[in-house]
Coordinates of C-alpha atoms and ligand atoms in Angstrom, one line a residue:
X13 CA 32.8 -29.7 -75.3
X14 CA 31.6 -30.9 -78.6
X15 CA 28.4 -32.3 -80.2
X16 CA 25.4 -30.0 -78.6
X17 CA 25.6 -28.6 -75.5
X18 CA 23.0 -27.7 -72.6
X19 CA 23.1 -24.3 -71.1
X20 CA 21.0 -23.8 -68.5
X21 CA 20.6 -20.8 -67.2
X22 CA 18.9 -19.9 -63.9
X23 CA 17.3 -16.3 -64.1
X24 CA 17.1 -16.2 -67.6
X25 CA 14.5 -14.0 -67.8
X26 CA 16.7 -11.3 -65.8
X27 CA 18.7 -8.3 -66.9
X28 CA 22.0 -9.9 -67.6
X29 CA 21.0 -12.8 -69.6
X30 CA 19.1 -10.7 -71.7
X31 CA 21.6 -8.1 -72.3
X32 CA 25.1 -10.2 -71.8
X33 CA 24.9 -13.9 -72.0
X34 CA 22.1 -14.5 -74.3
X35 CA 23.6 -11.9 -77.1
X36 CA 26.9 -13.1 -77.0
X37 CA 25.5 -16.7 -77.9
X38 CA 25.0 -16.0 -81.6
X39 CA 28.3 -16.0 -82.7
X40 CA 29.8 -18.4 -79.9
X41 CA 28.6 -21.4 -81.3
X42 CA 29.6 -20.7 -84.5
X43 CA 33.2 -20.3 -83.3
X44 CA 33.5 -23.2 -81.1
X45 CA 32.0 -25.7 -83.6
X46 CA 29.1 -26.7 -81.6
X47 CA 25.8 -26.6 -81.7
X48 CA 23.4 -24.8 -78.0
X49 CA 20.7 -25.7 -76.5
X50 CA 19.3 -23.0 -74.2
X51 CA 17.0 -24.1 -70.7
X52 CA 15.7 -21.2 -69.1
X53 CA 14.9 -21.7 -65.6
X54 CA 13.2 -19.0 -63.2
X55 CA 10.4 -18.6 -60.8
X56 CA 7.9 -16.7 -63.8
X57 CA 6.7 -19.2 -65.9
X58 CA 6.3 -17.7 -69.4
X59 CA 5.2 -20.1 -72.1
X60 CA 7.5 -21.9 -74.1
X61 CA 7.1 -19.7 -76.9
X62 CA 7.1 -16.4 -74.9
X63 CA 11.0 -17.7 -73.7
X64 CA 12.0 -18.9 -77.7
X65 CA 10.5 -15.3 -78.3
X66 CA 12.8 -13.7 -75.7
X67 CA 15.8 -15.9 -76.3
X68 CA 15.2 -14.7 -80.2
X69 CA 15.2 -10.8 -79.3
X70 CA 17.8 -11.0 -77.4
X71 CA 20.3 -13.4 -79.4
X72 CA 19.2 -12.1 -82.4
X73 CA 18.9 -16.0 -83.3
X74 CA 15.9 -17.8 -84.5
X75 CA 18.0 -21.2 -84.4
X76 CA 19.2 -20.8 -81.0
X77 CA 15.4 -19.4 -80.2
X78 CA 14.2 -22.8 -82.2
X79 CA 15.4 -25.1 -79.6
X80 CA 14.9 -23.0 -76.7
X81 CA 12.9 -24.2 -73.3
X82 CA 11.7 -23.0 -70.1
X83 CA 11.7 -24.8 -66.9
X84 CA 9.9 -23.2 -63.7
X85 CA 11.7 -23.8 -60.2
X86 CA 11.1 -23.1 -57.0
X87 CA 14.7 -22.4 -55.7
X88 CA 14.3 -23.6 -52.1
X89 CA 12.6 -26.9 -53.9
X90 CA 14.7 -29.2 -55.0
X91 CA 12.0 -31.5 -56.4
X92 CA 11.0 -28.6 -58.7
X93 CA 14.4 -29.4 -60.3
X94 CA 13.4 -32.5 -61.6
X95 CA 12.4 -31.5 -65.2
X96 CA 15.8 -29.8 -65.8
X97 CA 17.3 -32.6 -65.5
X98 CA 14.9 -35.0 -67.2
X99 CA 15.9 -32.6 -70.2
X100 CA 19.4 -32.9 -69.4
X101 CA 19.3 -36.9 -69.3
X102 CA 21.3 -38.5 -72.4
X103 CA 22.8 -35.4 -72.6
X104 CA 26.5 -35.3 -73.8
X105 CA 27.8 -32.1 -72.1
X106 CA 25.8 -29.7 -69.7
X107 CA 26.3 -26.3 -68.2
X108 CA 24.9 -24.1 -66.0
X109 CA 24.8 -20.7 -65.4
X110 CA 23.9 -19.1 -62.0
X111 CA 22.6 -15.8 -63.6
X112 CA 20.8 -14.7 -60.3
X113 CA 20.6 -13.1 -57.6
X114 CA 23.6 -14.6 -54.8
X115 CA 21.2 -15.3 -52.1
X116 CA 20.0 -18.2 -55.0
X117 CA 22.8 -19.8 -55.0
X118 CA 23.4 -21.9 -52.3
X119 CA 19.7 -23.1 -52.8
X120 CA 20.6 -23.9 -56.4
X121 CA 24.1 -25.3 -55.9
X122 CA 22.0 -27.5 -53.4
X123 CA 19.6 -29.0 -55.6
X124 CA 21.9 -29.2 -58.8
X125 CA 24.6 -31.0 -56.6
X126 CA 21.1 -33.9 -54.8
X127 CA 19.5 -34.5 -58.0
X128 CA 22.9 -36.0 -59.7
X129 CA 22.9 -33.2 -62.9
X130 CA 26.5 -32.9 -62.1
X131 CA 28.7 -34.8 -60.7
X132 CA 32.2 -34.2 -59.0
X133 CA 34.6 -34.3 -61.0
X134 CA 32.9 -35.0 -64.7
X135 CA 34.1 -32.6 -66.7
X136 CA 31.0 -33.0 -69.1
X137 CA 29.2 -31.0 -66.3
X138 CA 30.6 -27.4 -65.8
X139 CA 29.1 -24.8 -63.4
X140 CA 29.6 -21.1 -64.5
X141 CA 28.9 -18.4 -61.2
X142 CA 28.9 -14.3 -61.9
X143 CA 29.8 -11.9 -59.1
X144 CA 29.3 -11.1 -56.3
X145 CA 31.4 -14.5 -55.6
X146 CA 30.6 -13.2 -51.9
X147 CA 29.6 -10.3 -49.7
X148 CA 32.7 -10.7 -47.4
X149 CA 35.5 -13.3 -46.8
X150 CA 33.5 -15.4 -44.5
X151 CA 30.5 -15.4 -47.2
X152 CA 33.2 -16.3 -50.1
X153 CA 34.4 -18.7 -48.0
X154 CA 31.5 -20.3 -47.5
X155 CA 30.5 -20.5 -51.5
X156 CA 33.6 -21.9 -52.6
X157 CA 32.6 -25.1 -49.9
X158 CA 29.6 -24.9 -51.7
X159 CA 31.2 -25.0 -55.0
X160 CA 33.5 -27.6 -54.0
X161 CA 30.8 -29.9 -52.2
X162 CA 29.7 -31.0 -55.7
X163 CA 32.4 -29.5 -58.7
X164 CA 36.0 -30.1 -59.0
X165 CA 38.2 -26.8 -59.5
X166 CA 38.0 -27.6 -63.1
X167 CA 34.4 -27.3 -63.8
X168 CA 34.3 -24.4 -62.0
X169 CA 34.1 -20.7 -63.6
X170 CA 33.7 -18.1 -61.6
X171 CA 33.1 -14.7 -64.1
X172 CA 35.4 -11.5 -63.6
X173 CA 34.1 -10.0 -67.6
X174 CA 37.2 -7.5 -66.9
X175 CA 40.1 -11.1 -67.5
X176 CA 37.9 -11.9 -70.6
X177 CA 38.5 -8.2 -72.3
X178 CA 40.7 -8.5 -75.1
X179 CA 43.0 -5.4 -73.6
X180 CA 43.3 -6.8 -70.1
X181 CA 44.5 -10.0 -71.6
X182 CA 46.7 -7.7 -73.8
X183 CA 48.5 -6.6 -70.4
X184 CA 50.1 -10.3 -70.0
X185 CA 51.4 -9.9 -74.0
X186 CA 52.4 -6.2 -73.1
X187 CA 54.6 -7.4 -70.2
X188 CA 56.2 -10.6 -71.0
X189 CA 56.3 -10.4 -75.0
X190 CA 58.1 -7.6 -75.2
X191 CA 61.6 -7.5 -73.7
X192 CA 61.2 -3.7 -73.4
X193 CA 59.2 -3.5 -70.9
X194 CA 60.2 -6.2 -68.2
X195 CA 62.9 -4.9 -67.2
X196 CA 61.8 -1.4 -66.3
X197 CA 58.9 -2.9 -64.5
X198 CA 60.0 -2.8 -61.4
X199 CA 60.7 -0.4 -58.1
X200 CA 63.8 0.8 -59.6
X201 CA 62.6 2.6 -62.5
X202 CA 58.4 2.9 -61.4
X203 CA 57.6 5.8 -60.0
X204 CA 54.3 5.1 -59.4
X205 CA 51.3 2.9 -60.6
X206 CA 47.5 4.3 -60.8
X207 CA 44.4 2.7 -61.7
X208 CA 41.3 4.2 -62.8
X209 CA 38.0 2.4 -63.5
X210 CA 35.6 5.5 -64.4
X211 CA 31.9 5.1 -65.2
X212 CA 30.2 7.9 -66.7
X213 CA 27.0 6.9 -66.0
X214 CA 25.1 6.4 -62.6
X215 CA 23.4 3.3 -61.2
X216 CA 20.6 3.3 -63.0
X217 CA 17.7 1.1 -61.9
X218 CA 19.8 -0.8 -59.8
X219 CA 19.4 0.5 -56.6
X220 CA 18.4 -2.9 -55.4
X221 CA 21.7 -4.8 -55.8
X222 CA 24.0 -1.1 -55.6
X223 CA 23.0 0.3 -52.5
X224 CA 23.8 -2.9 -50.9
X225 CA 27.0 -3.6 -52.7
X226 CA 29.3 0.0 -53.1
X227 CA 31.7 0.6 -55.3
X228 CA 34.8 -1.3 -53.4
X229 CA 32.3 -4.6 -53.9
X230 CA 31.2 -4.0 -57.1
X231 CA 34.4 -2.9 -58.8
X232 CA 37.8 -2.7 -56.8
X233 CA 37.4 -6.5 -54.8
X234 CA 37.2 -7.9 -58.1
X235 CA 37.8 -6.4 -61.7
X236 CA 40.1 -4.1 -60.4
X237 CA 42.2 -6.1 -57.9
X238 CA 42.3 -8.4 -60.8
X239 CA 43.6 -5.8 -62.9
X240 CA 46.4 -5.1 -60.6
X241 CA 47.4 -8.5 -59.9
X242 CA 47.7 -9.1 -63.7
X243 CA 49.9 -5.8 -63.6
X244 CA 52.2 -6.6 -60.4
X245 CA 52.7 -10.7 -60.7
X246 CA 55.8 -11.7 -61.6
X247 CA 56.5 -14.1 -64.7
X248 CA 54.3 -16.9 -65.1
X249 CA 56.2 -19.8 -66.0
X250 CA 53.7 -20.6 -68.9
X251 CA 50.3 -18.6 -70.0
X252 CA 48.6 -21.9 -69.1
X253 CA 45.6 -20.6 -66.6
X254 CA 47.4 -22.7 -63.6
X255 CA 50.7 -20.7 -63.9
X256 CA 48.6 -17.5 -64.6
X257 CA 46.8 -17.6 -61.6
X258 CA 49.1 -19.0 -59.2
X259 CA 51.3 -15.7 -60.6
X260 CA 48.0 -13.5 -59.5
X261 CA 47.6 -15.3 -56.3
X262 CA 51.2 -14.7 -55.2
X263 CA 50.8 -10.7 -56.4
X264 CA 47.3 -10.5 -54.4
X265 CA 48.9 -12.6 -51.4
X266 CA 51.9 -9.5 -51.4
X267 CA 49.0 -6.8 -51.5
X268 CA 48.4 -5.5 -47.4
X269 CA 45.1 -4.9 -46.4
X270 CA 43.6 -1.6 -47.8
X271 CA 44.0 0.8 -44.7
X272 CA 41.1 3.0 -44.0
X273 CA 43.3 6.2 -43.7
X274 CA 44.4 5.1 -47.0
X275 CA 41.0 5.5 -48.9
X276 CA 38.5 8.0 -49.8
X277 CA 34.8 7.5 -50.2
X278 CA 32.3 9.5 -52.4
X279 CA 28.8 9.5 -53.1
X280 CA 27.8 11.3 -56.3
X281 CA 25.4 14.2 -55.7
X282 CA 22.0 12.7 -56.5
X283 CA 22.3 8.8 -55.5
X284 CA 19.8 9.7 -52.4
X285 CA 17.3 11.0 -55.2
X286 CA 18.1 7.6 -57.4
X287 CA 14.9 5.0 -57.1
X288 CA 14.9 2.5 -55.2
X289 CA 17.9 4.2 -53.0
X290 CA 17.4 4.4 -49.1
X291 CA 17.1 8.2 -48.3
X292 CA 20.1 8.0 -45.9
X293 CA 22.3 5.6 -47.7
X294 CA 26.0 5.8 -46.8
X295 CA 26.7 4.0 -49.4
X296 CA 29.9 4.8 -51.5
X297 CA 29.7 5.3 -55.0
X298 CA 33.2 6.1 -56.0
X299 CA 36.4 5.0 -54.1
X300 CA 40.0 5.3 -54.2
X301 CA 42.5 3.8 -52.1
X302 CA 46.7 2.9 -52.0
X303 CA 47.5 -0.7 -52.3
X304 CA 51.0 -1.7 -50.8
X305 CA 52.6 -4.3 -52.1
X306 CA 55.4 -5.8 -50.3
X307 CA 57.5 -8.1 -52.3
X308 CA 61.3 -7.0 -54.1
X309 CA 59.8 -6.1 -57.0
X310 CA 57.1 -3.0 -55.5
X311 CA 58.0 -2.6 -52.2
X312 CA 57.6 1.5 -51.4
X313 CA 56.1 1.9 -54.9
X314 CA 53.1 4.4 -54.5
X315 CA 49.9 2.3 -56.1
X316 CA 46.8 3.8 -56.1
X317 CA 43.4 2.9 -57.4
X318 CA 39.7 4.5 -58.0
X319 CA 36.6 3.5 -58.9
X320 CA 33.3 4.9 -59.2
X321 CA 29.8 5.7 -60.9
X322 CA 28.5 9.3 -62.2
X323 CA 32.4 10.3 -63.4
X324 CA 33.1 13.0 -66.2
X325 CA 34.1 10.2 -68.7
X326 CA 33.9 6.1 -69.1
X327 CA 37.6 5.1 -68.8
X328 CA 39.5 2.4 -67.5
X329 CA 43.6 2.7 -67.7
X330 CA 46.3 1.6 -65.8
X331 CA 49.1 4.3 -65.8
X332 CA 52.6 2.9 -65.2
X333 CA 54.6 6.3 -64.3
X334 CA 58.6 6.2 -64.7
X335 CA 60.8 7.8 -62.7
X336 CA 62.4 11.6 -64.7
X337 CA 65.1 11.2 -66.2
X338 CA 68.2 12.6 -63.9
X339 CA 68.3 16.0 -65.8
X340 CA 67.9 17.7 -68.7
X341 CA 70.5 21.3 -69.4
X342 CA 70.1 22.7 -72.8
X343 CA 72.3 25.7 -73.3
X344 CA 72.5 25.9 -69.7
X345 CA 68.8 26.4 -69.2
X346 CA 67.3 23.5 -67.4
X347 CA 64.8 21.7 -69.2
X348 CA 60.9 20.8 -68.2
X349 CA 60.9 17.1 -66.7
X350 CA 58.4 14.8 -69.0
X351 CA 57.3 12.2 -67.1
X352 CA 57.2 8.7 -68.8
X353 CA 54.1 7.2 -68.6
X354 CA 53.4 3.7 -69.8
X355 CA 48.9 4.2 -70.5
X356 CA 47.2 1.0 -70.8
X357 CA 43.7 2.0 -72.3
X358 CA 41.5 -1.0 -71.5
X359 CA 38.6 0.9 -72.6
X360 CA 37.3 2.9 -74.5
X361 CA 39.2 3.6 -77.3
X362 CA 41.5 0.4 -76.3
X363 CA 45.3 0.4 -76.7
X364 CA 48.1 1.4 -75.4
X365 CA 50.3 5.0 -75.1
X366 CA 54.0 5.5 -74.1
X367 CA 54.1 8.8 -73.2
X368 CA 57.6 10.2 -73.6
X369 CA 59.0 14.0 -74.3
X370 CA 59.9 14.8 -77.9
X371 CA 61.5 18.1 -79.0
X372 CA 59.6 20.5 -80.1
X373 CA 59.6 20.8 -83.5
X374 CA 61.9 24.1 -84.6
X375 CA 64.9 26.0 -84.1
X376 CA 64.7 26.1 -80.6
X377 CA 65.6 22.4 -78.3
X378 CA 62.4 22.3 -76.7
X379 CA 60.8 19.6 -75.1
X380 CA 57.0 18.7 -75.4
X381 CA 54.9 15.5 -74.3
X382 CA 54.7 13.5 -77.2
X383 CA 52.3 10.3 -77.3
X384 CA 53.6 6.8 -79.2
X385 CA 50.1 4.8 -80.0
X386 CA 48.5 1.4 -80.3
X387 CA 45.5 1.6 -81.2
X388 CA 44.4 -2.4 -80.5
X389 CA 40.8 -2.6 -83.2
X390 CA 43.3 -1.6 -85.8
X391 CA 45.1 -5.1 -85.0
X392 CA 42.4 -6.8 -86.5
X393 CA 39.6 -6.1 -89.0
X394 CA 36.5 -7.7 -87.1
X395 CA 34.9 -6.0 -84.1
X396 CA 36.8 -6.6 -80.9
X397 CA 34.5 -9.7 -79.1
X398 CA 32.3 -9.0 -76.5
X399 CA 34.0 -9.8 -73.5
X400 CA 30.8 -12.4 -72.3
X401 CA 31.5 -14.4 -76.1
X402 CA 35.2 -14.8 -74.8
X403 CA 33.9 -15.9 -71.0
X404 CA 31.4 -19.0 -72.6
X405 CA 34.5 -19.1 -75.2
X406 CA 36.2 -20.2 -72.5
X407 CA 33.6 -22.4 -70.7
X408 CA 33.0 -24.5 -73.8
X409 CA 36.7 -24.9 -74.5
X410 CA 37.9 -25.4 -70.6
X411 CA 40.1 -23.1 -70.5
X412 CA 40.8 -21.0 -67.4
X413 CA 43.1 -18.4 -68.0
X414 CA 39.9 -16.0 -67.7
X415 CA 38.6 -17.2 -64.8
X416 CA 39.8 -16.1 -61.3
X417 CA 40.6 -19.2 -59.0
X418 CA 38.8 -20.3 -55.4
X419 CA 41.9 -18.8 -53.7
X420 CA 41.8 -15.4 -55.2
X421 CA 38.8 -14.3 -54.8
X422 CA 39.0 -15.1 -51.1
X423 CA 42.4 -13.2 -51.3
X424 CA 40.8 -10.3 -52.9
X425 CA 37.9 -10.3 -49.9
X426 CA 41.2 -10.4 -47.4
X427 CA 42.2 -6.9 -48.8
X428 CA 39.3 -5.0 -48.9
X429 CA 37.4 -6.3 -46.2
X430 CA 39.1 -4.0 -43.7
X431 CA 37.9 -0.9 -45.5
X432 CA 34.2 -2.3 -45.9
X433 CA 34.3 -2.9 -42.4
X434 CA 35.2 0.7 -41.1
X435 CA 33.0 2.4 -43.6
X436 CA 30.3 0.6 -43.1
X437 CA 30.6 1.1 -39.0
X438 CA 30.9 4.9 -39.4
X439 CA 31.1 7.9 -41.1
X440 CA 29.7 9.3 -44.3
X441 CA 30.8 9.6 -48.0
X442 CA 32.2 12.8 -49.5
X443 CA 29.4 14.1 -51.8
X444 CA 30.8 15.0 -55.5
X445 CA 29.2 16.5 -58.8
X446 CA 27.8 14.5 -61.1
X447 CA 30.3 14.0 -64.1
X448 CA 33.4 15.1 -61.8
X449 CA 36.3 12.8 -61.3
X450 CA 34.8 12.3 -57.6
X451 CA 36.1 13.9 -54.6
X452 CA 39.0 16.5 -54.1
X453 CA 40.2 14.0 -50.8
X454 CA 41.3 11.7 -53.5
X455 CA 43.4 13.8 -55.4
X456 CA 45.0 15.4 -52.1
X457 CA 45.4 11.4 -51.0
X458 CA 47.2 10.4 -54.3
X459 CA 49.3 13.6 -54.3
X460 CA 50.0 13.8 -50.2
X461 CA 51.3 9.4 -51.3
X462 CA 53.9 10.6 -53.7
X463 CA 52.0 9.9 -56.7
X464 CA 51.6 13.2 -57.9
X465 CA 48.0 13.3 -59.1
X466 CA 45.3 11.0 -61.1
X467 CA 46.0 10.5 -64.7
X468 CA 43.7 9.4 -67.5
X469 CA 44.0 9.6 -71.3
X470 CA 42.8 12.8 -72.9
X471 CA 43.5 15.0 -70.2
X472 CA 47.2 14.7 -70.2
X473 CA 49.0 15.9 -73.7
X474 CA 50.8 13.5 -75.2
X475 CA 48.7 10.2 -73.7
X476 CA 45.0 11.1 -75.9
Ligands
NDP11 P1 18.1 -9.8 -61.9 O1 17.6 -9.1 -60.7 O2 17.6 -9.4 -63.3 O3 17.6 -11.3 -61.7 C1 17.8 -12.4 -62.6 C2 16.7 -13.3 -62.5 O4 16.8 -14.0 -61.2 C3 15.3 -12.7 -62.5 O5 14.8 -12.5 -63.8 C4 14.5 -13.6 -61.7 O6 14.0 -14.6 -62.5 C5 15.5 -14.2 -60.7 N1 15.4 -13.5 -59.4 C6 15.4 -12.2 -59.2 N2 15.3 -12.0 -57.8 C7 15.2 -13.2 -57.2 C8 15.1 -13.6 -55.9 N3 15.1 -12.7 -54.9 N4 15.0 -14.9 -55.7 C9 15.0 -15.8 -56.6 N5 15.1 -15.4 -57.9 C10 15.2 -14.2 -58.2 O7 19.6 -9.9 -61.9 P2 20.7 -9.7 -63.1 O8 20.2 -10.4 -64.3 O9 21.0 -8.3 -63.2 O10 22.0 -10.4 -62.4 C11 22.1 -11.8 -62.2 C12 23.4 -12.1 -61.5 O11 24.5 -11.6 -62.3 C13 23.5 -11.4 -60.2 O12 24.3 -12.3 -59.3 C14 24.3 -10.1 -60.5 O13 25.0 -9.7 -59.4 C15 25.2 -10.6 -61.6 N6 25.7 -9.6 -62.5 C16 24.8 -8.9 -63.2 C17 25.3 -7.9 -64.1 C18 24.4 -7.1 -65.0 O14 24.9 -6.4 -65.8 N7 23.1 -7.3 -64.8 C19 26.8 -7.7 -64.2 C20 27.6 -8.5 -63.4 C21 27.1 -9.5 -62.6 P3 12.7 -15.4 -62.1 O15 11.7 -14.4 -61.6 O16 12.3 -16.1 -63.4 O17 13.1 -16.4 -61.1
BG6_12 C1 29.9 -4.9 -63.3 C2 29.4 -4.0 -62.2 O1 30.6 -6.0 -62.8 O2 30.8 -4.2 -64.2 C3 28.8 -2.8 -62.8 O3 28.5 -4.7 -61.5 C4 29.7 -2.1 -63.8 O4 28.4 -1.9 -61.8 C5 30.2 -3.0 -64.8 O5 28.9 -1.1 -64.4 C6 31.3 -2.4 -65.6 O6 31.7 -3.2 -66.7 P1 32.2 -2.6 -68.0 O7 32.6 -3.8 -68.8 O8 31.1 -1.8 -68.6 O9 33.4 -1.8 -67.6

């Protein structure tokens, strides 16, 4: 897109344009050499220069603040639509940016789709839509008809902020750059794979979108399934976004269902107490389950994965464990196994480890864990970008690499729907302490699996 472009973003008044999309604007322009116009458009109807005002705190921008407008809707009114798209009219390149609440969207999607703002298949009209891309695979289903009723694939992006991070991308230039590390990466020589999404802190105030959603909704359907798949898919003939996420869709179609007896569930001591949280919520806050993967290349191949809020640390990693080496006799004393462990550190403190043993430094032959570091901000001098700057990056310049596809997510909903089903029919959460790694069930299901036991950074030597 070139010249200046429209964004119009429904619920910009709201928490995540003020805090993700509107911040990341300010250098986005700048870098894609073209010029924004932002149209706010809500139910509240601040004054024109109450929004340039908020679009000026938040963006940190007084030109993007300049040029600024707010338009009041009535979601379930189309006609109330009618001055966006009076301001869109002559209009070189438009998008919008469903920023609100899901049960908005159909409404929106509706009135965009009547009034003519976009039309099928113009690619000077994009749509950009954030999670939760459903509540189940019938509700997924049923947006992407939506979606489809009045975009074409291609103007369609569909945010998972987790493909747009720098080190997640990193994973595709770890994998298939490096001729190292293909050919290990396989049943053959993985032992096991484990994924850890950990957020220190709790849910906050939002108890009104949380203790509807859980933690398999909010985290494991999406960022980390997409995590795995960009892990487990085979080669993609190209990077081009088509082959990337037909690669995905064939490592997510391989993944079975997750299996009930397979999972743990936690709630963090506390949540009842959070505001705005029902007093009897069984509503999971941290959760772990095994992902089987049947296709040559995982087949048997313990994979586990955990999410949850409240945790002892912030830290997302994917650890790739090797299998031991056969053995290890020094002077006829057998020596202490050292795992291998591949540690991809999407955050904090990004980069990646390969763990391996080292001798000990001496007279002795001694082996000790002994870490081999990237750290990734040392690759480049600026800041790493926020991962919403590379998401409208992405919109602006059409690419899709960073955007999950139709099929995906409905894939995704086909693998955890299982578990959300049976939790949410019975049972109750395992209750854990507040800056824990969650419940003991978790560790005794990753160690009864053959995966030995949870790994992150820091508190394994050789891996900080
Ligand atoms: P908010 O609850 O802050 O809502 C955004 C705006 O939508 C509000 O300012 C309000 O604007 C409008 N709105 C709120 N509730 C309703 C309603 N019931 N009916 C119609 N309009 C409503 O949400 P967030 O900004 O936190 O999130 C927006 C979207 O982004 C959601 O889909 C959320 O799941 C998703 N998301 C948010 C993240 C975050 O960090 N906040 C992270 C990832 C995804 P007005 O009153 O002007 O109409
Ligand atoms: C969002 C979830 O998608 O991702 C939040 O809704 C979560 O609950 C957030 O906190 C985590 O993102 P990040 O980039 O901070 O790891």
């Amino acid at each position: 897109m070139s010249g200046t472009v429209d964004l119009v973003i429904f619920g910009a008044s709201g928490d995540l344009s003020r805090r993700k999309i509107l911040p990341s604007l300010t250098h986005l322009a700048a870098r894609n050499g073209s010029a924004l116009r932002v149209i706010g458009a809500g139910r509240s109807h601040p004054s024109q220069q109450e929004f340039r005002d908020l679009v000026n705190e938040s963006s940190g921008s007084p030109e993007l603040a300049a040029t600024a407008e707010w338009v009041q809707i009535n979601y379930r009114d189309p006609a109330s639509f009618a001055p966006v798209k009076a301001m869109l009219d002559g209009t070189s390149s438009a998008i919008f940016y469903l920023a609100t609440p899901p049960e908005t969207f159909s409404d929106i999607l509706g009135a965009v789709g009547q009034s003519g703002m976009a039309i099928k298949g113009d690619q000077s009209r994009r749509i950009v839509v954030e999670k939760p891309l459903g509540h189940d695979l019938a509700s997924a289903r049923k947006l992407n008809a939506q979606l489809a009723a009045t975009f074409d694939e291609e103007q369609i992006f569909r945010i998972d902020h987790y493909l747009a991070k720098d080190t997640v991308q990193n994973v595709l230039a770890l994998r298939f750059s490096n001729s190292l590390f293909e050919p290990v990466w396989n049943r053959n020589l993985v032992e096991s794979i484990l994924i850890t999404a950990a957020e220190e802190e709790g849910i906050g105030l939002r108890a009104g979108y949380y203790d509807r959603i859980g933690a398999v909704r909010d985290m494991i359907q999406n960022h980390v399934l997409q995590l795995l798949a960009l892990v487990t898919m085979e080669p993609p003939i190209t990077f081009d976004a088509d082959y990337i996420r037909r690669a995905k869709r064939l490592a997510l179609r391989s993944m079975s269902p997750l299996d009930p007896s397979s999972a743990v569930r936690g709630q963090y001591e506390g949540y009842l107490d959070e505001e705005g949280v029902s007093p009897d919520s069984r509503r999971e806050t941290y959760a772990a389950a095994r992902v089987s993967i049947e296709n040559w290349r995982w087949d048997g191949v313990p994979i586990y994965v955990r999410s949850g809020k409240a945790l002892k640390r912030r830290a997302t990693e994917v650890v790739i464990k090797l299998r031991d080496a056969p053995m290890l006799r020094v002077g006829g004393r057998r020596q202490r196994g050292i795992p291998t462990l591949i540690v991809i550190r999407i955050q904090p403190d990004e980069g990646i480890t390969l763990r391996i043993g080292a001798k000990r430094p001496g007279v002795r032959f001694e082996m000790v864990p002994a870490g081999m570091k990237l750290d990734y901000a040392r690759l480049t001098r600026q800041a790493l970008p926020d991962a919403y700057e590379n998401v409208l990056s992405e919109v602006l310049a059409g690419g899709h690499s960073a955007f999950p596809g139709g099929e995906e997510i409905e894939l995704s909903w086909e693998i955890v729907d299982p578990l959300i089903k049976a939790w949410e029919a019975d049972g109750h959460p395992e209750p854990y302490p507040v800056g824990s790694w969650g419940p003991q069930a978790a560790d005794d299901l990753v160690g009864s699996g053959g995966a030995g036991r949870w790994i992150v950074s820091g508190d394994e030597p050789g891996t900080a």
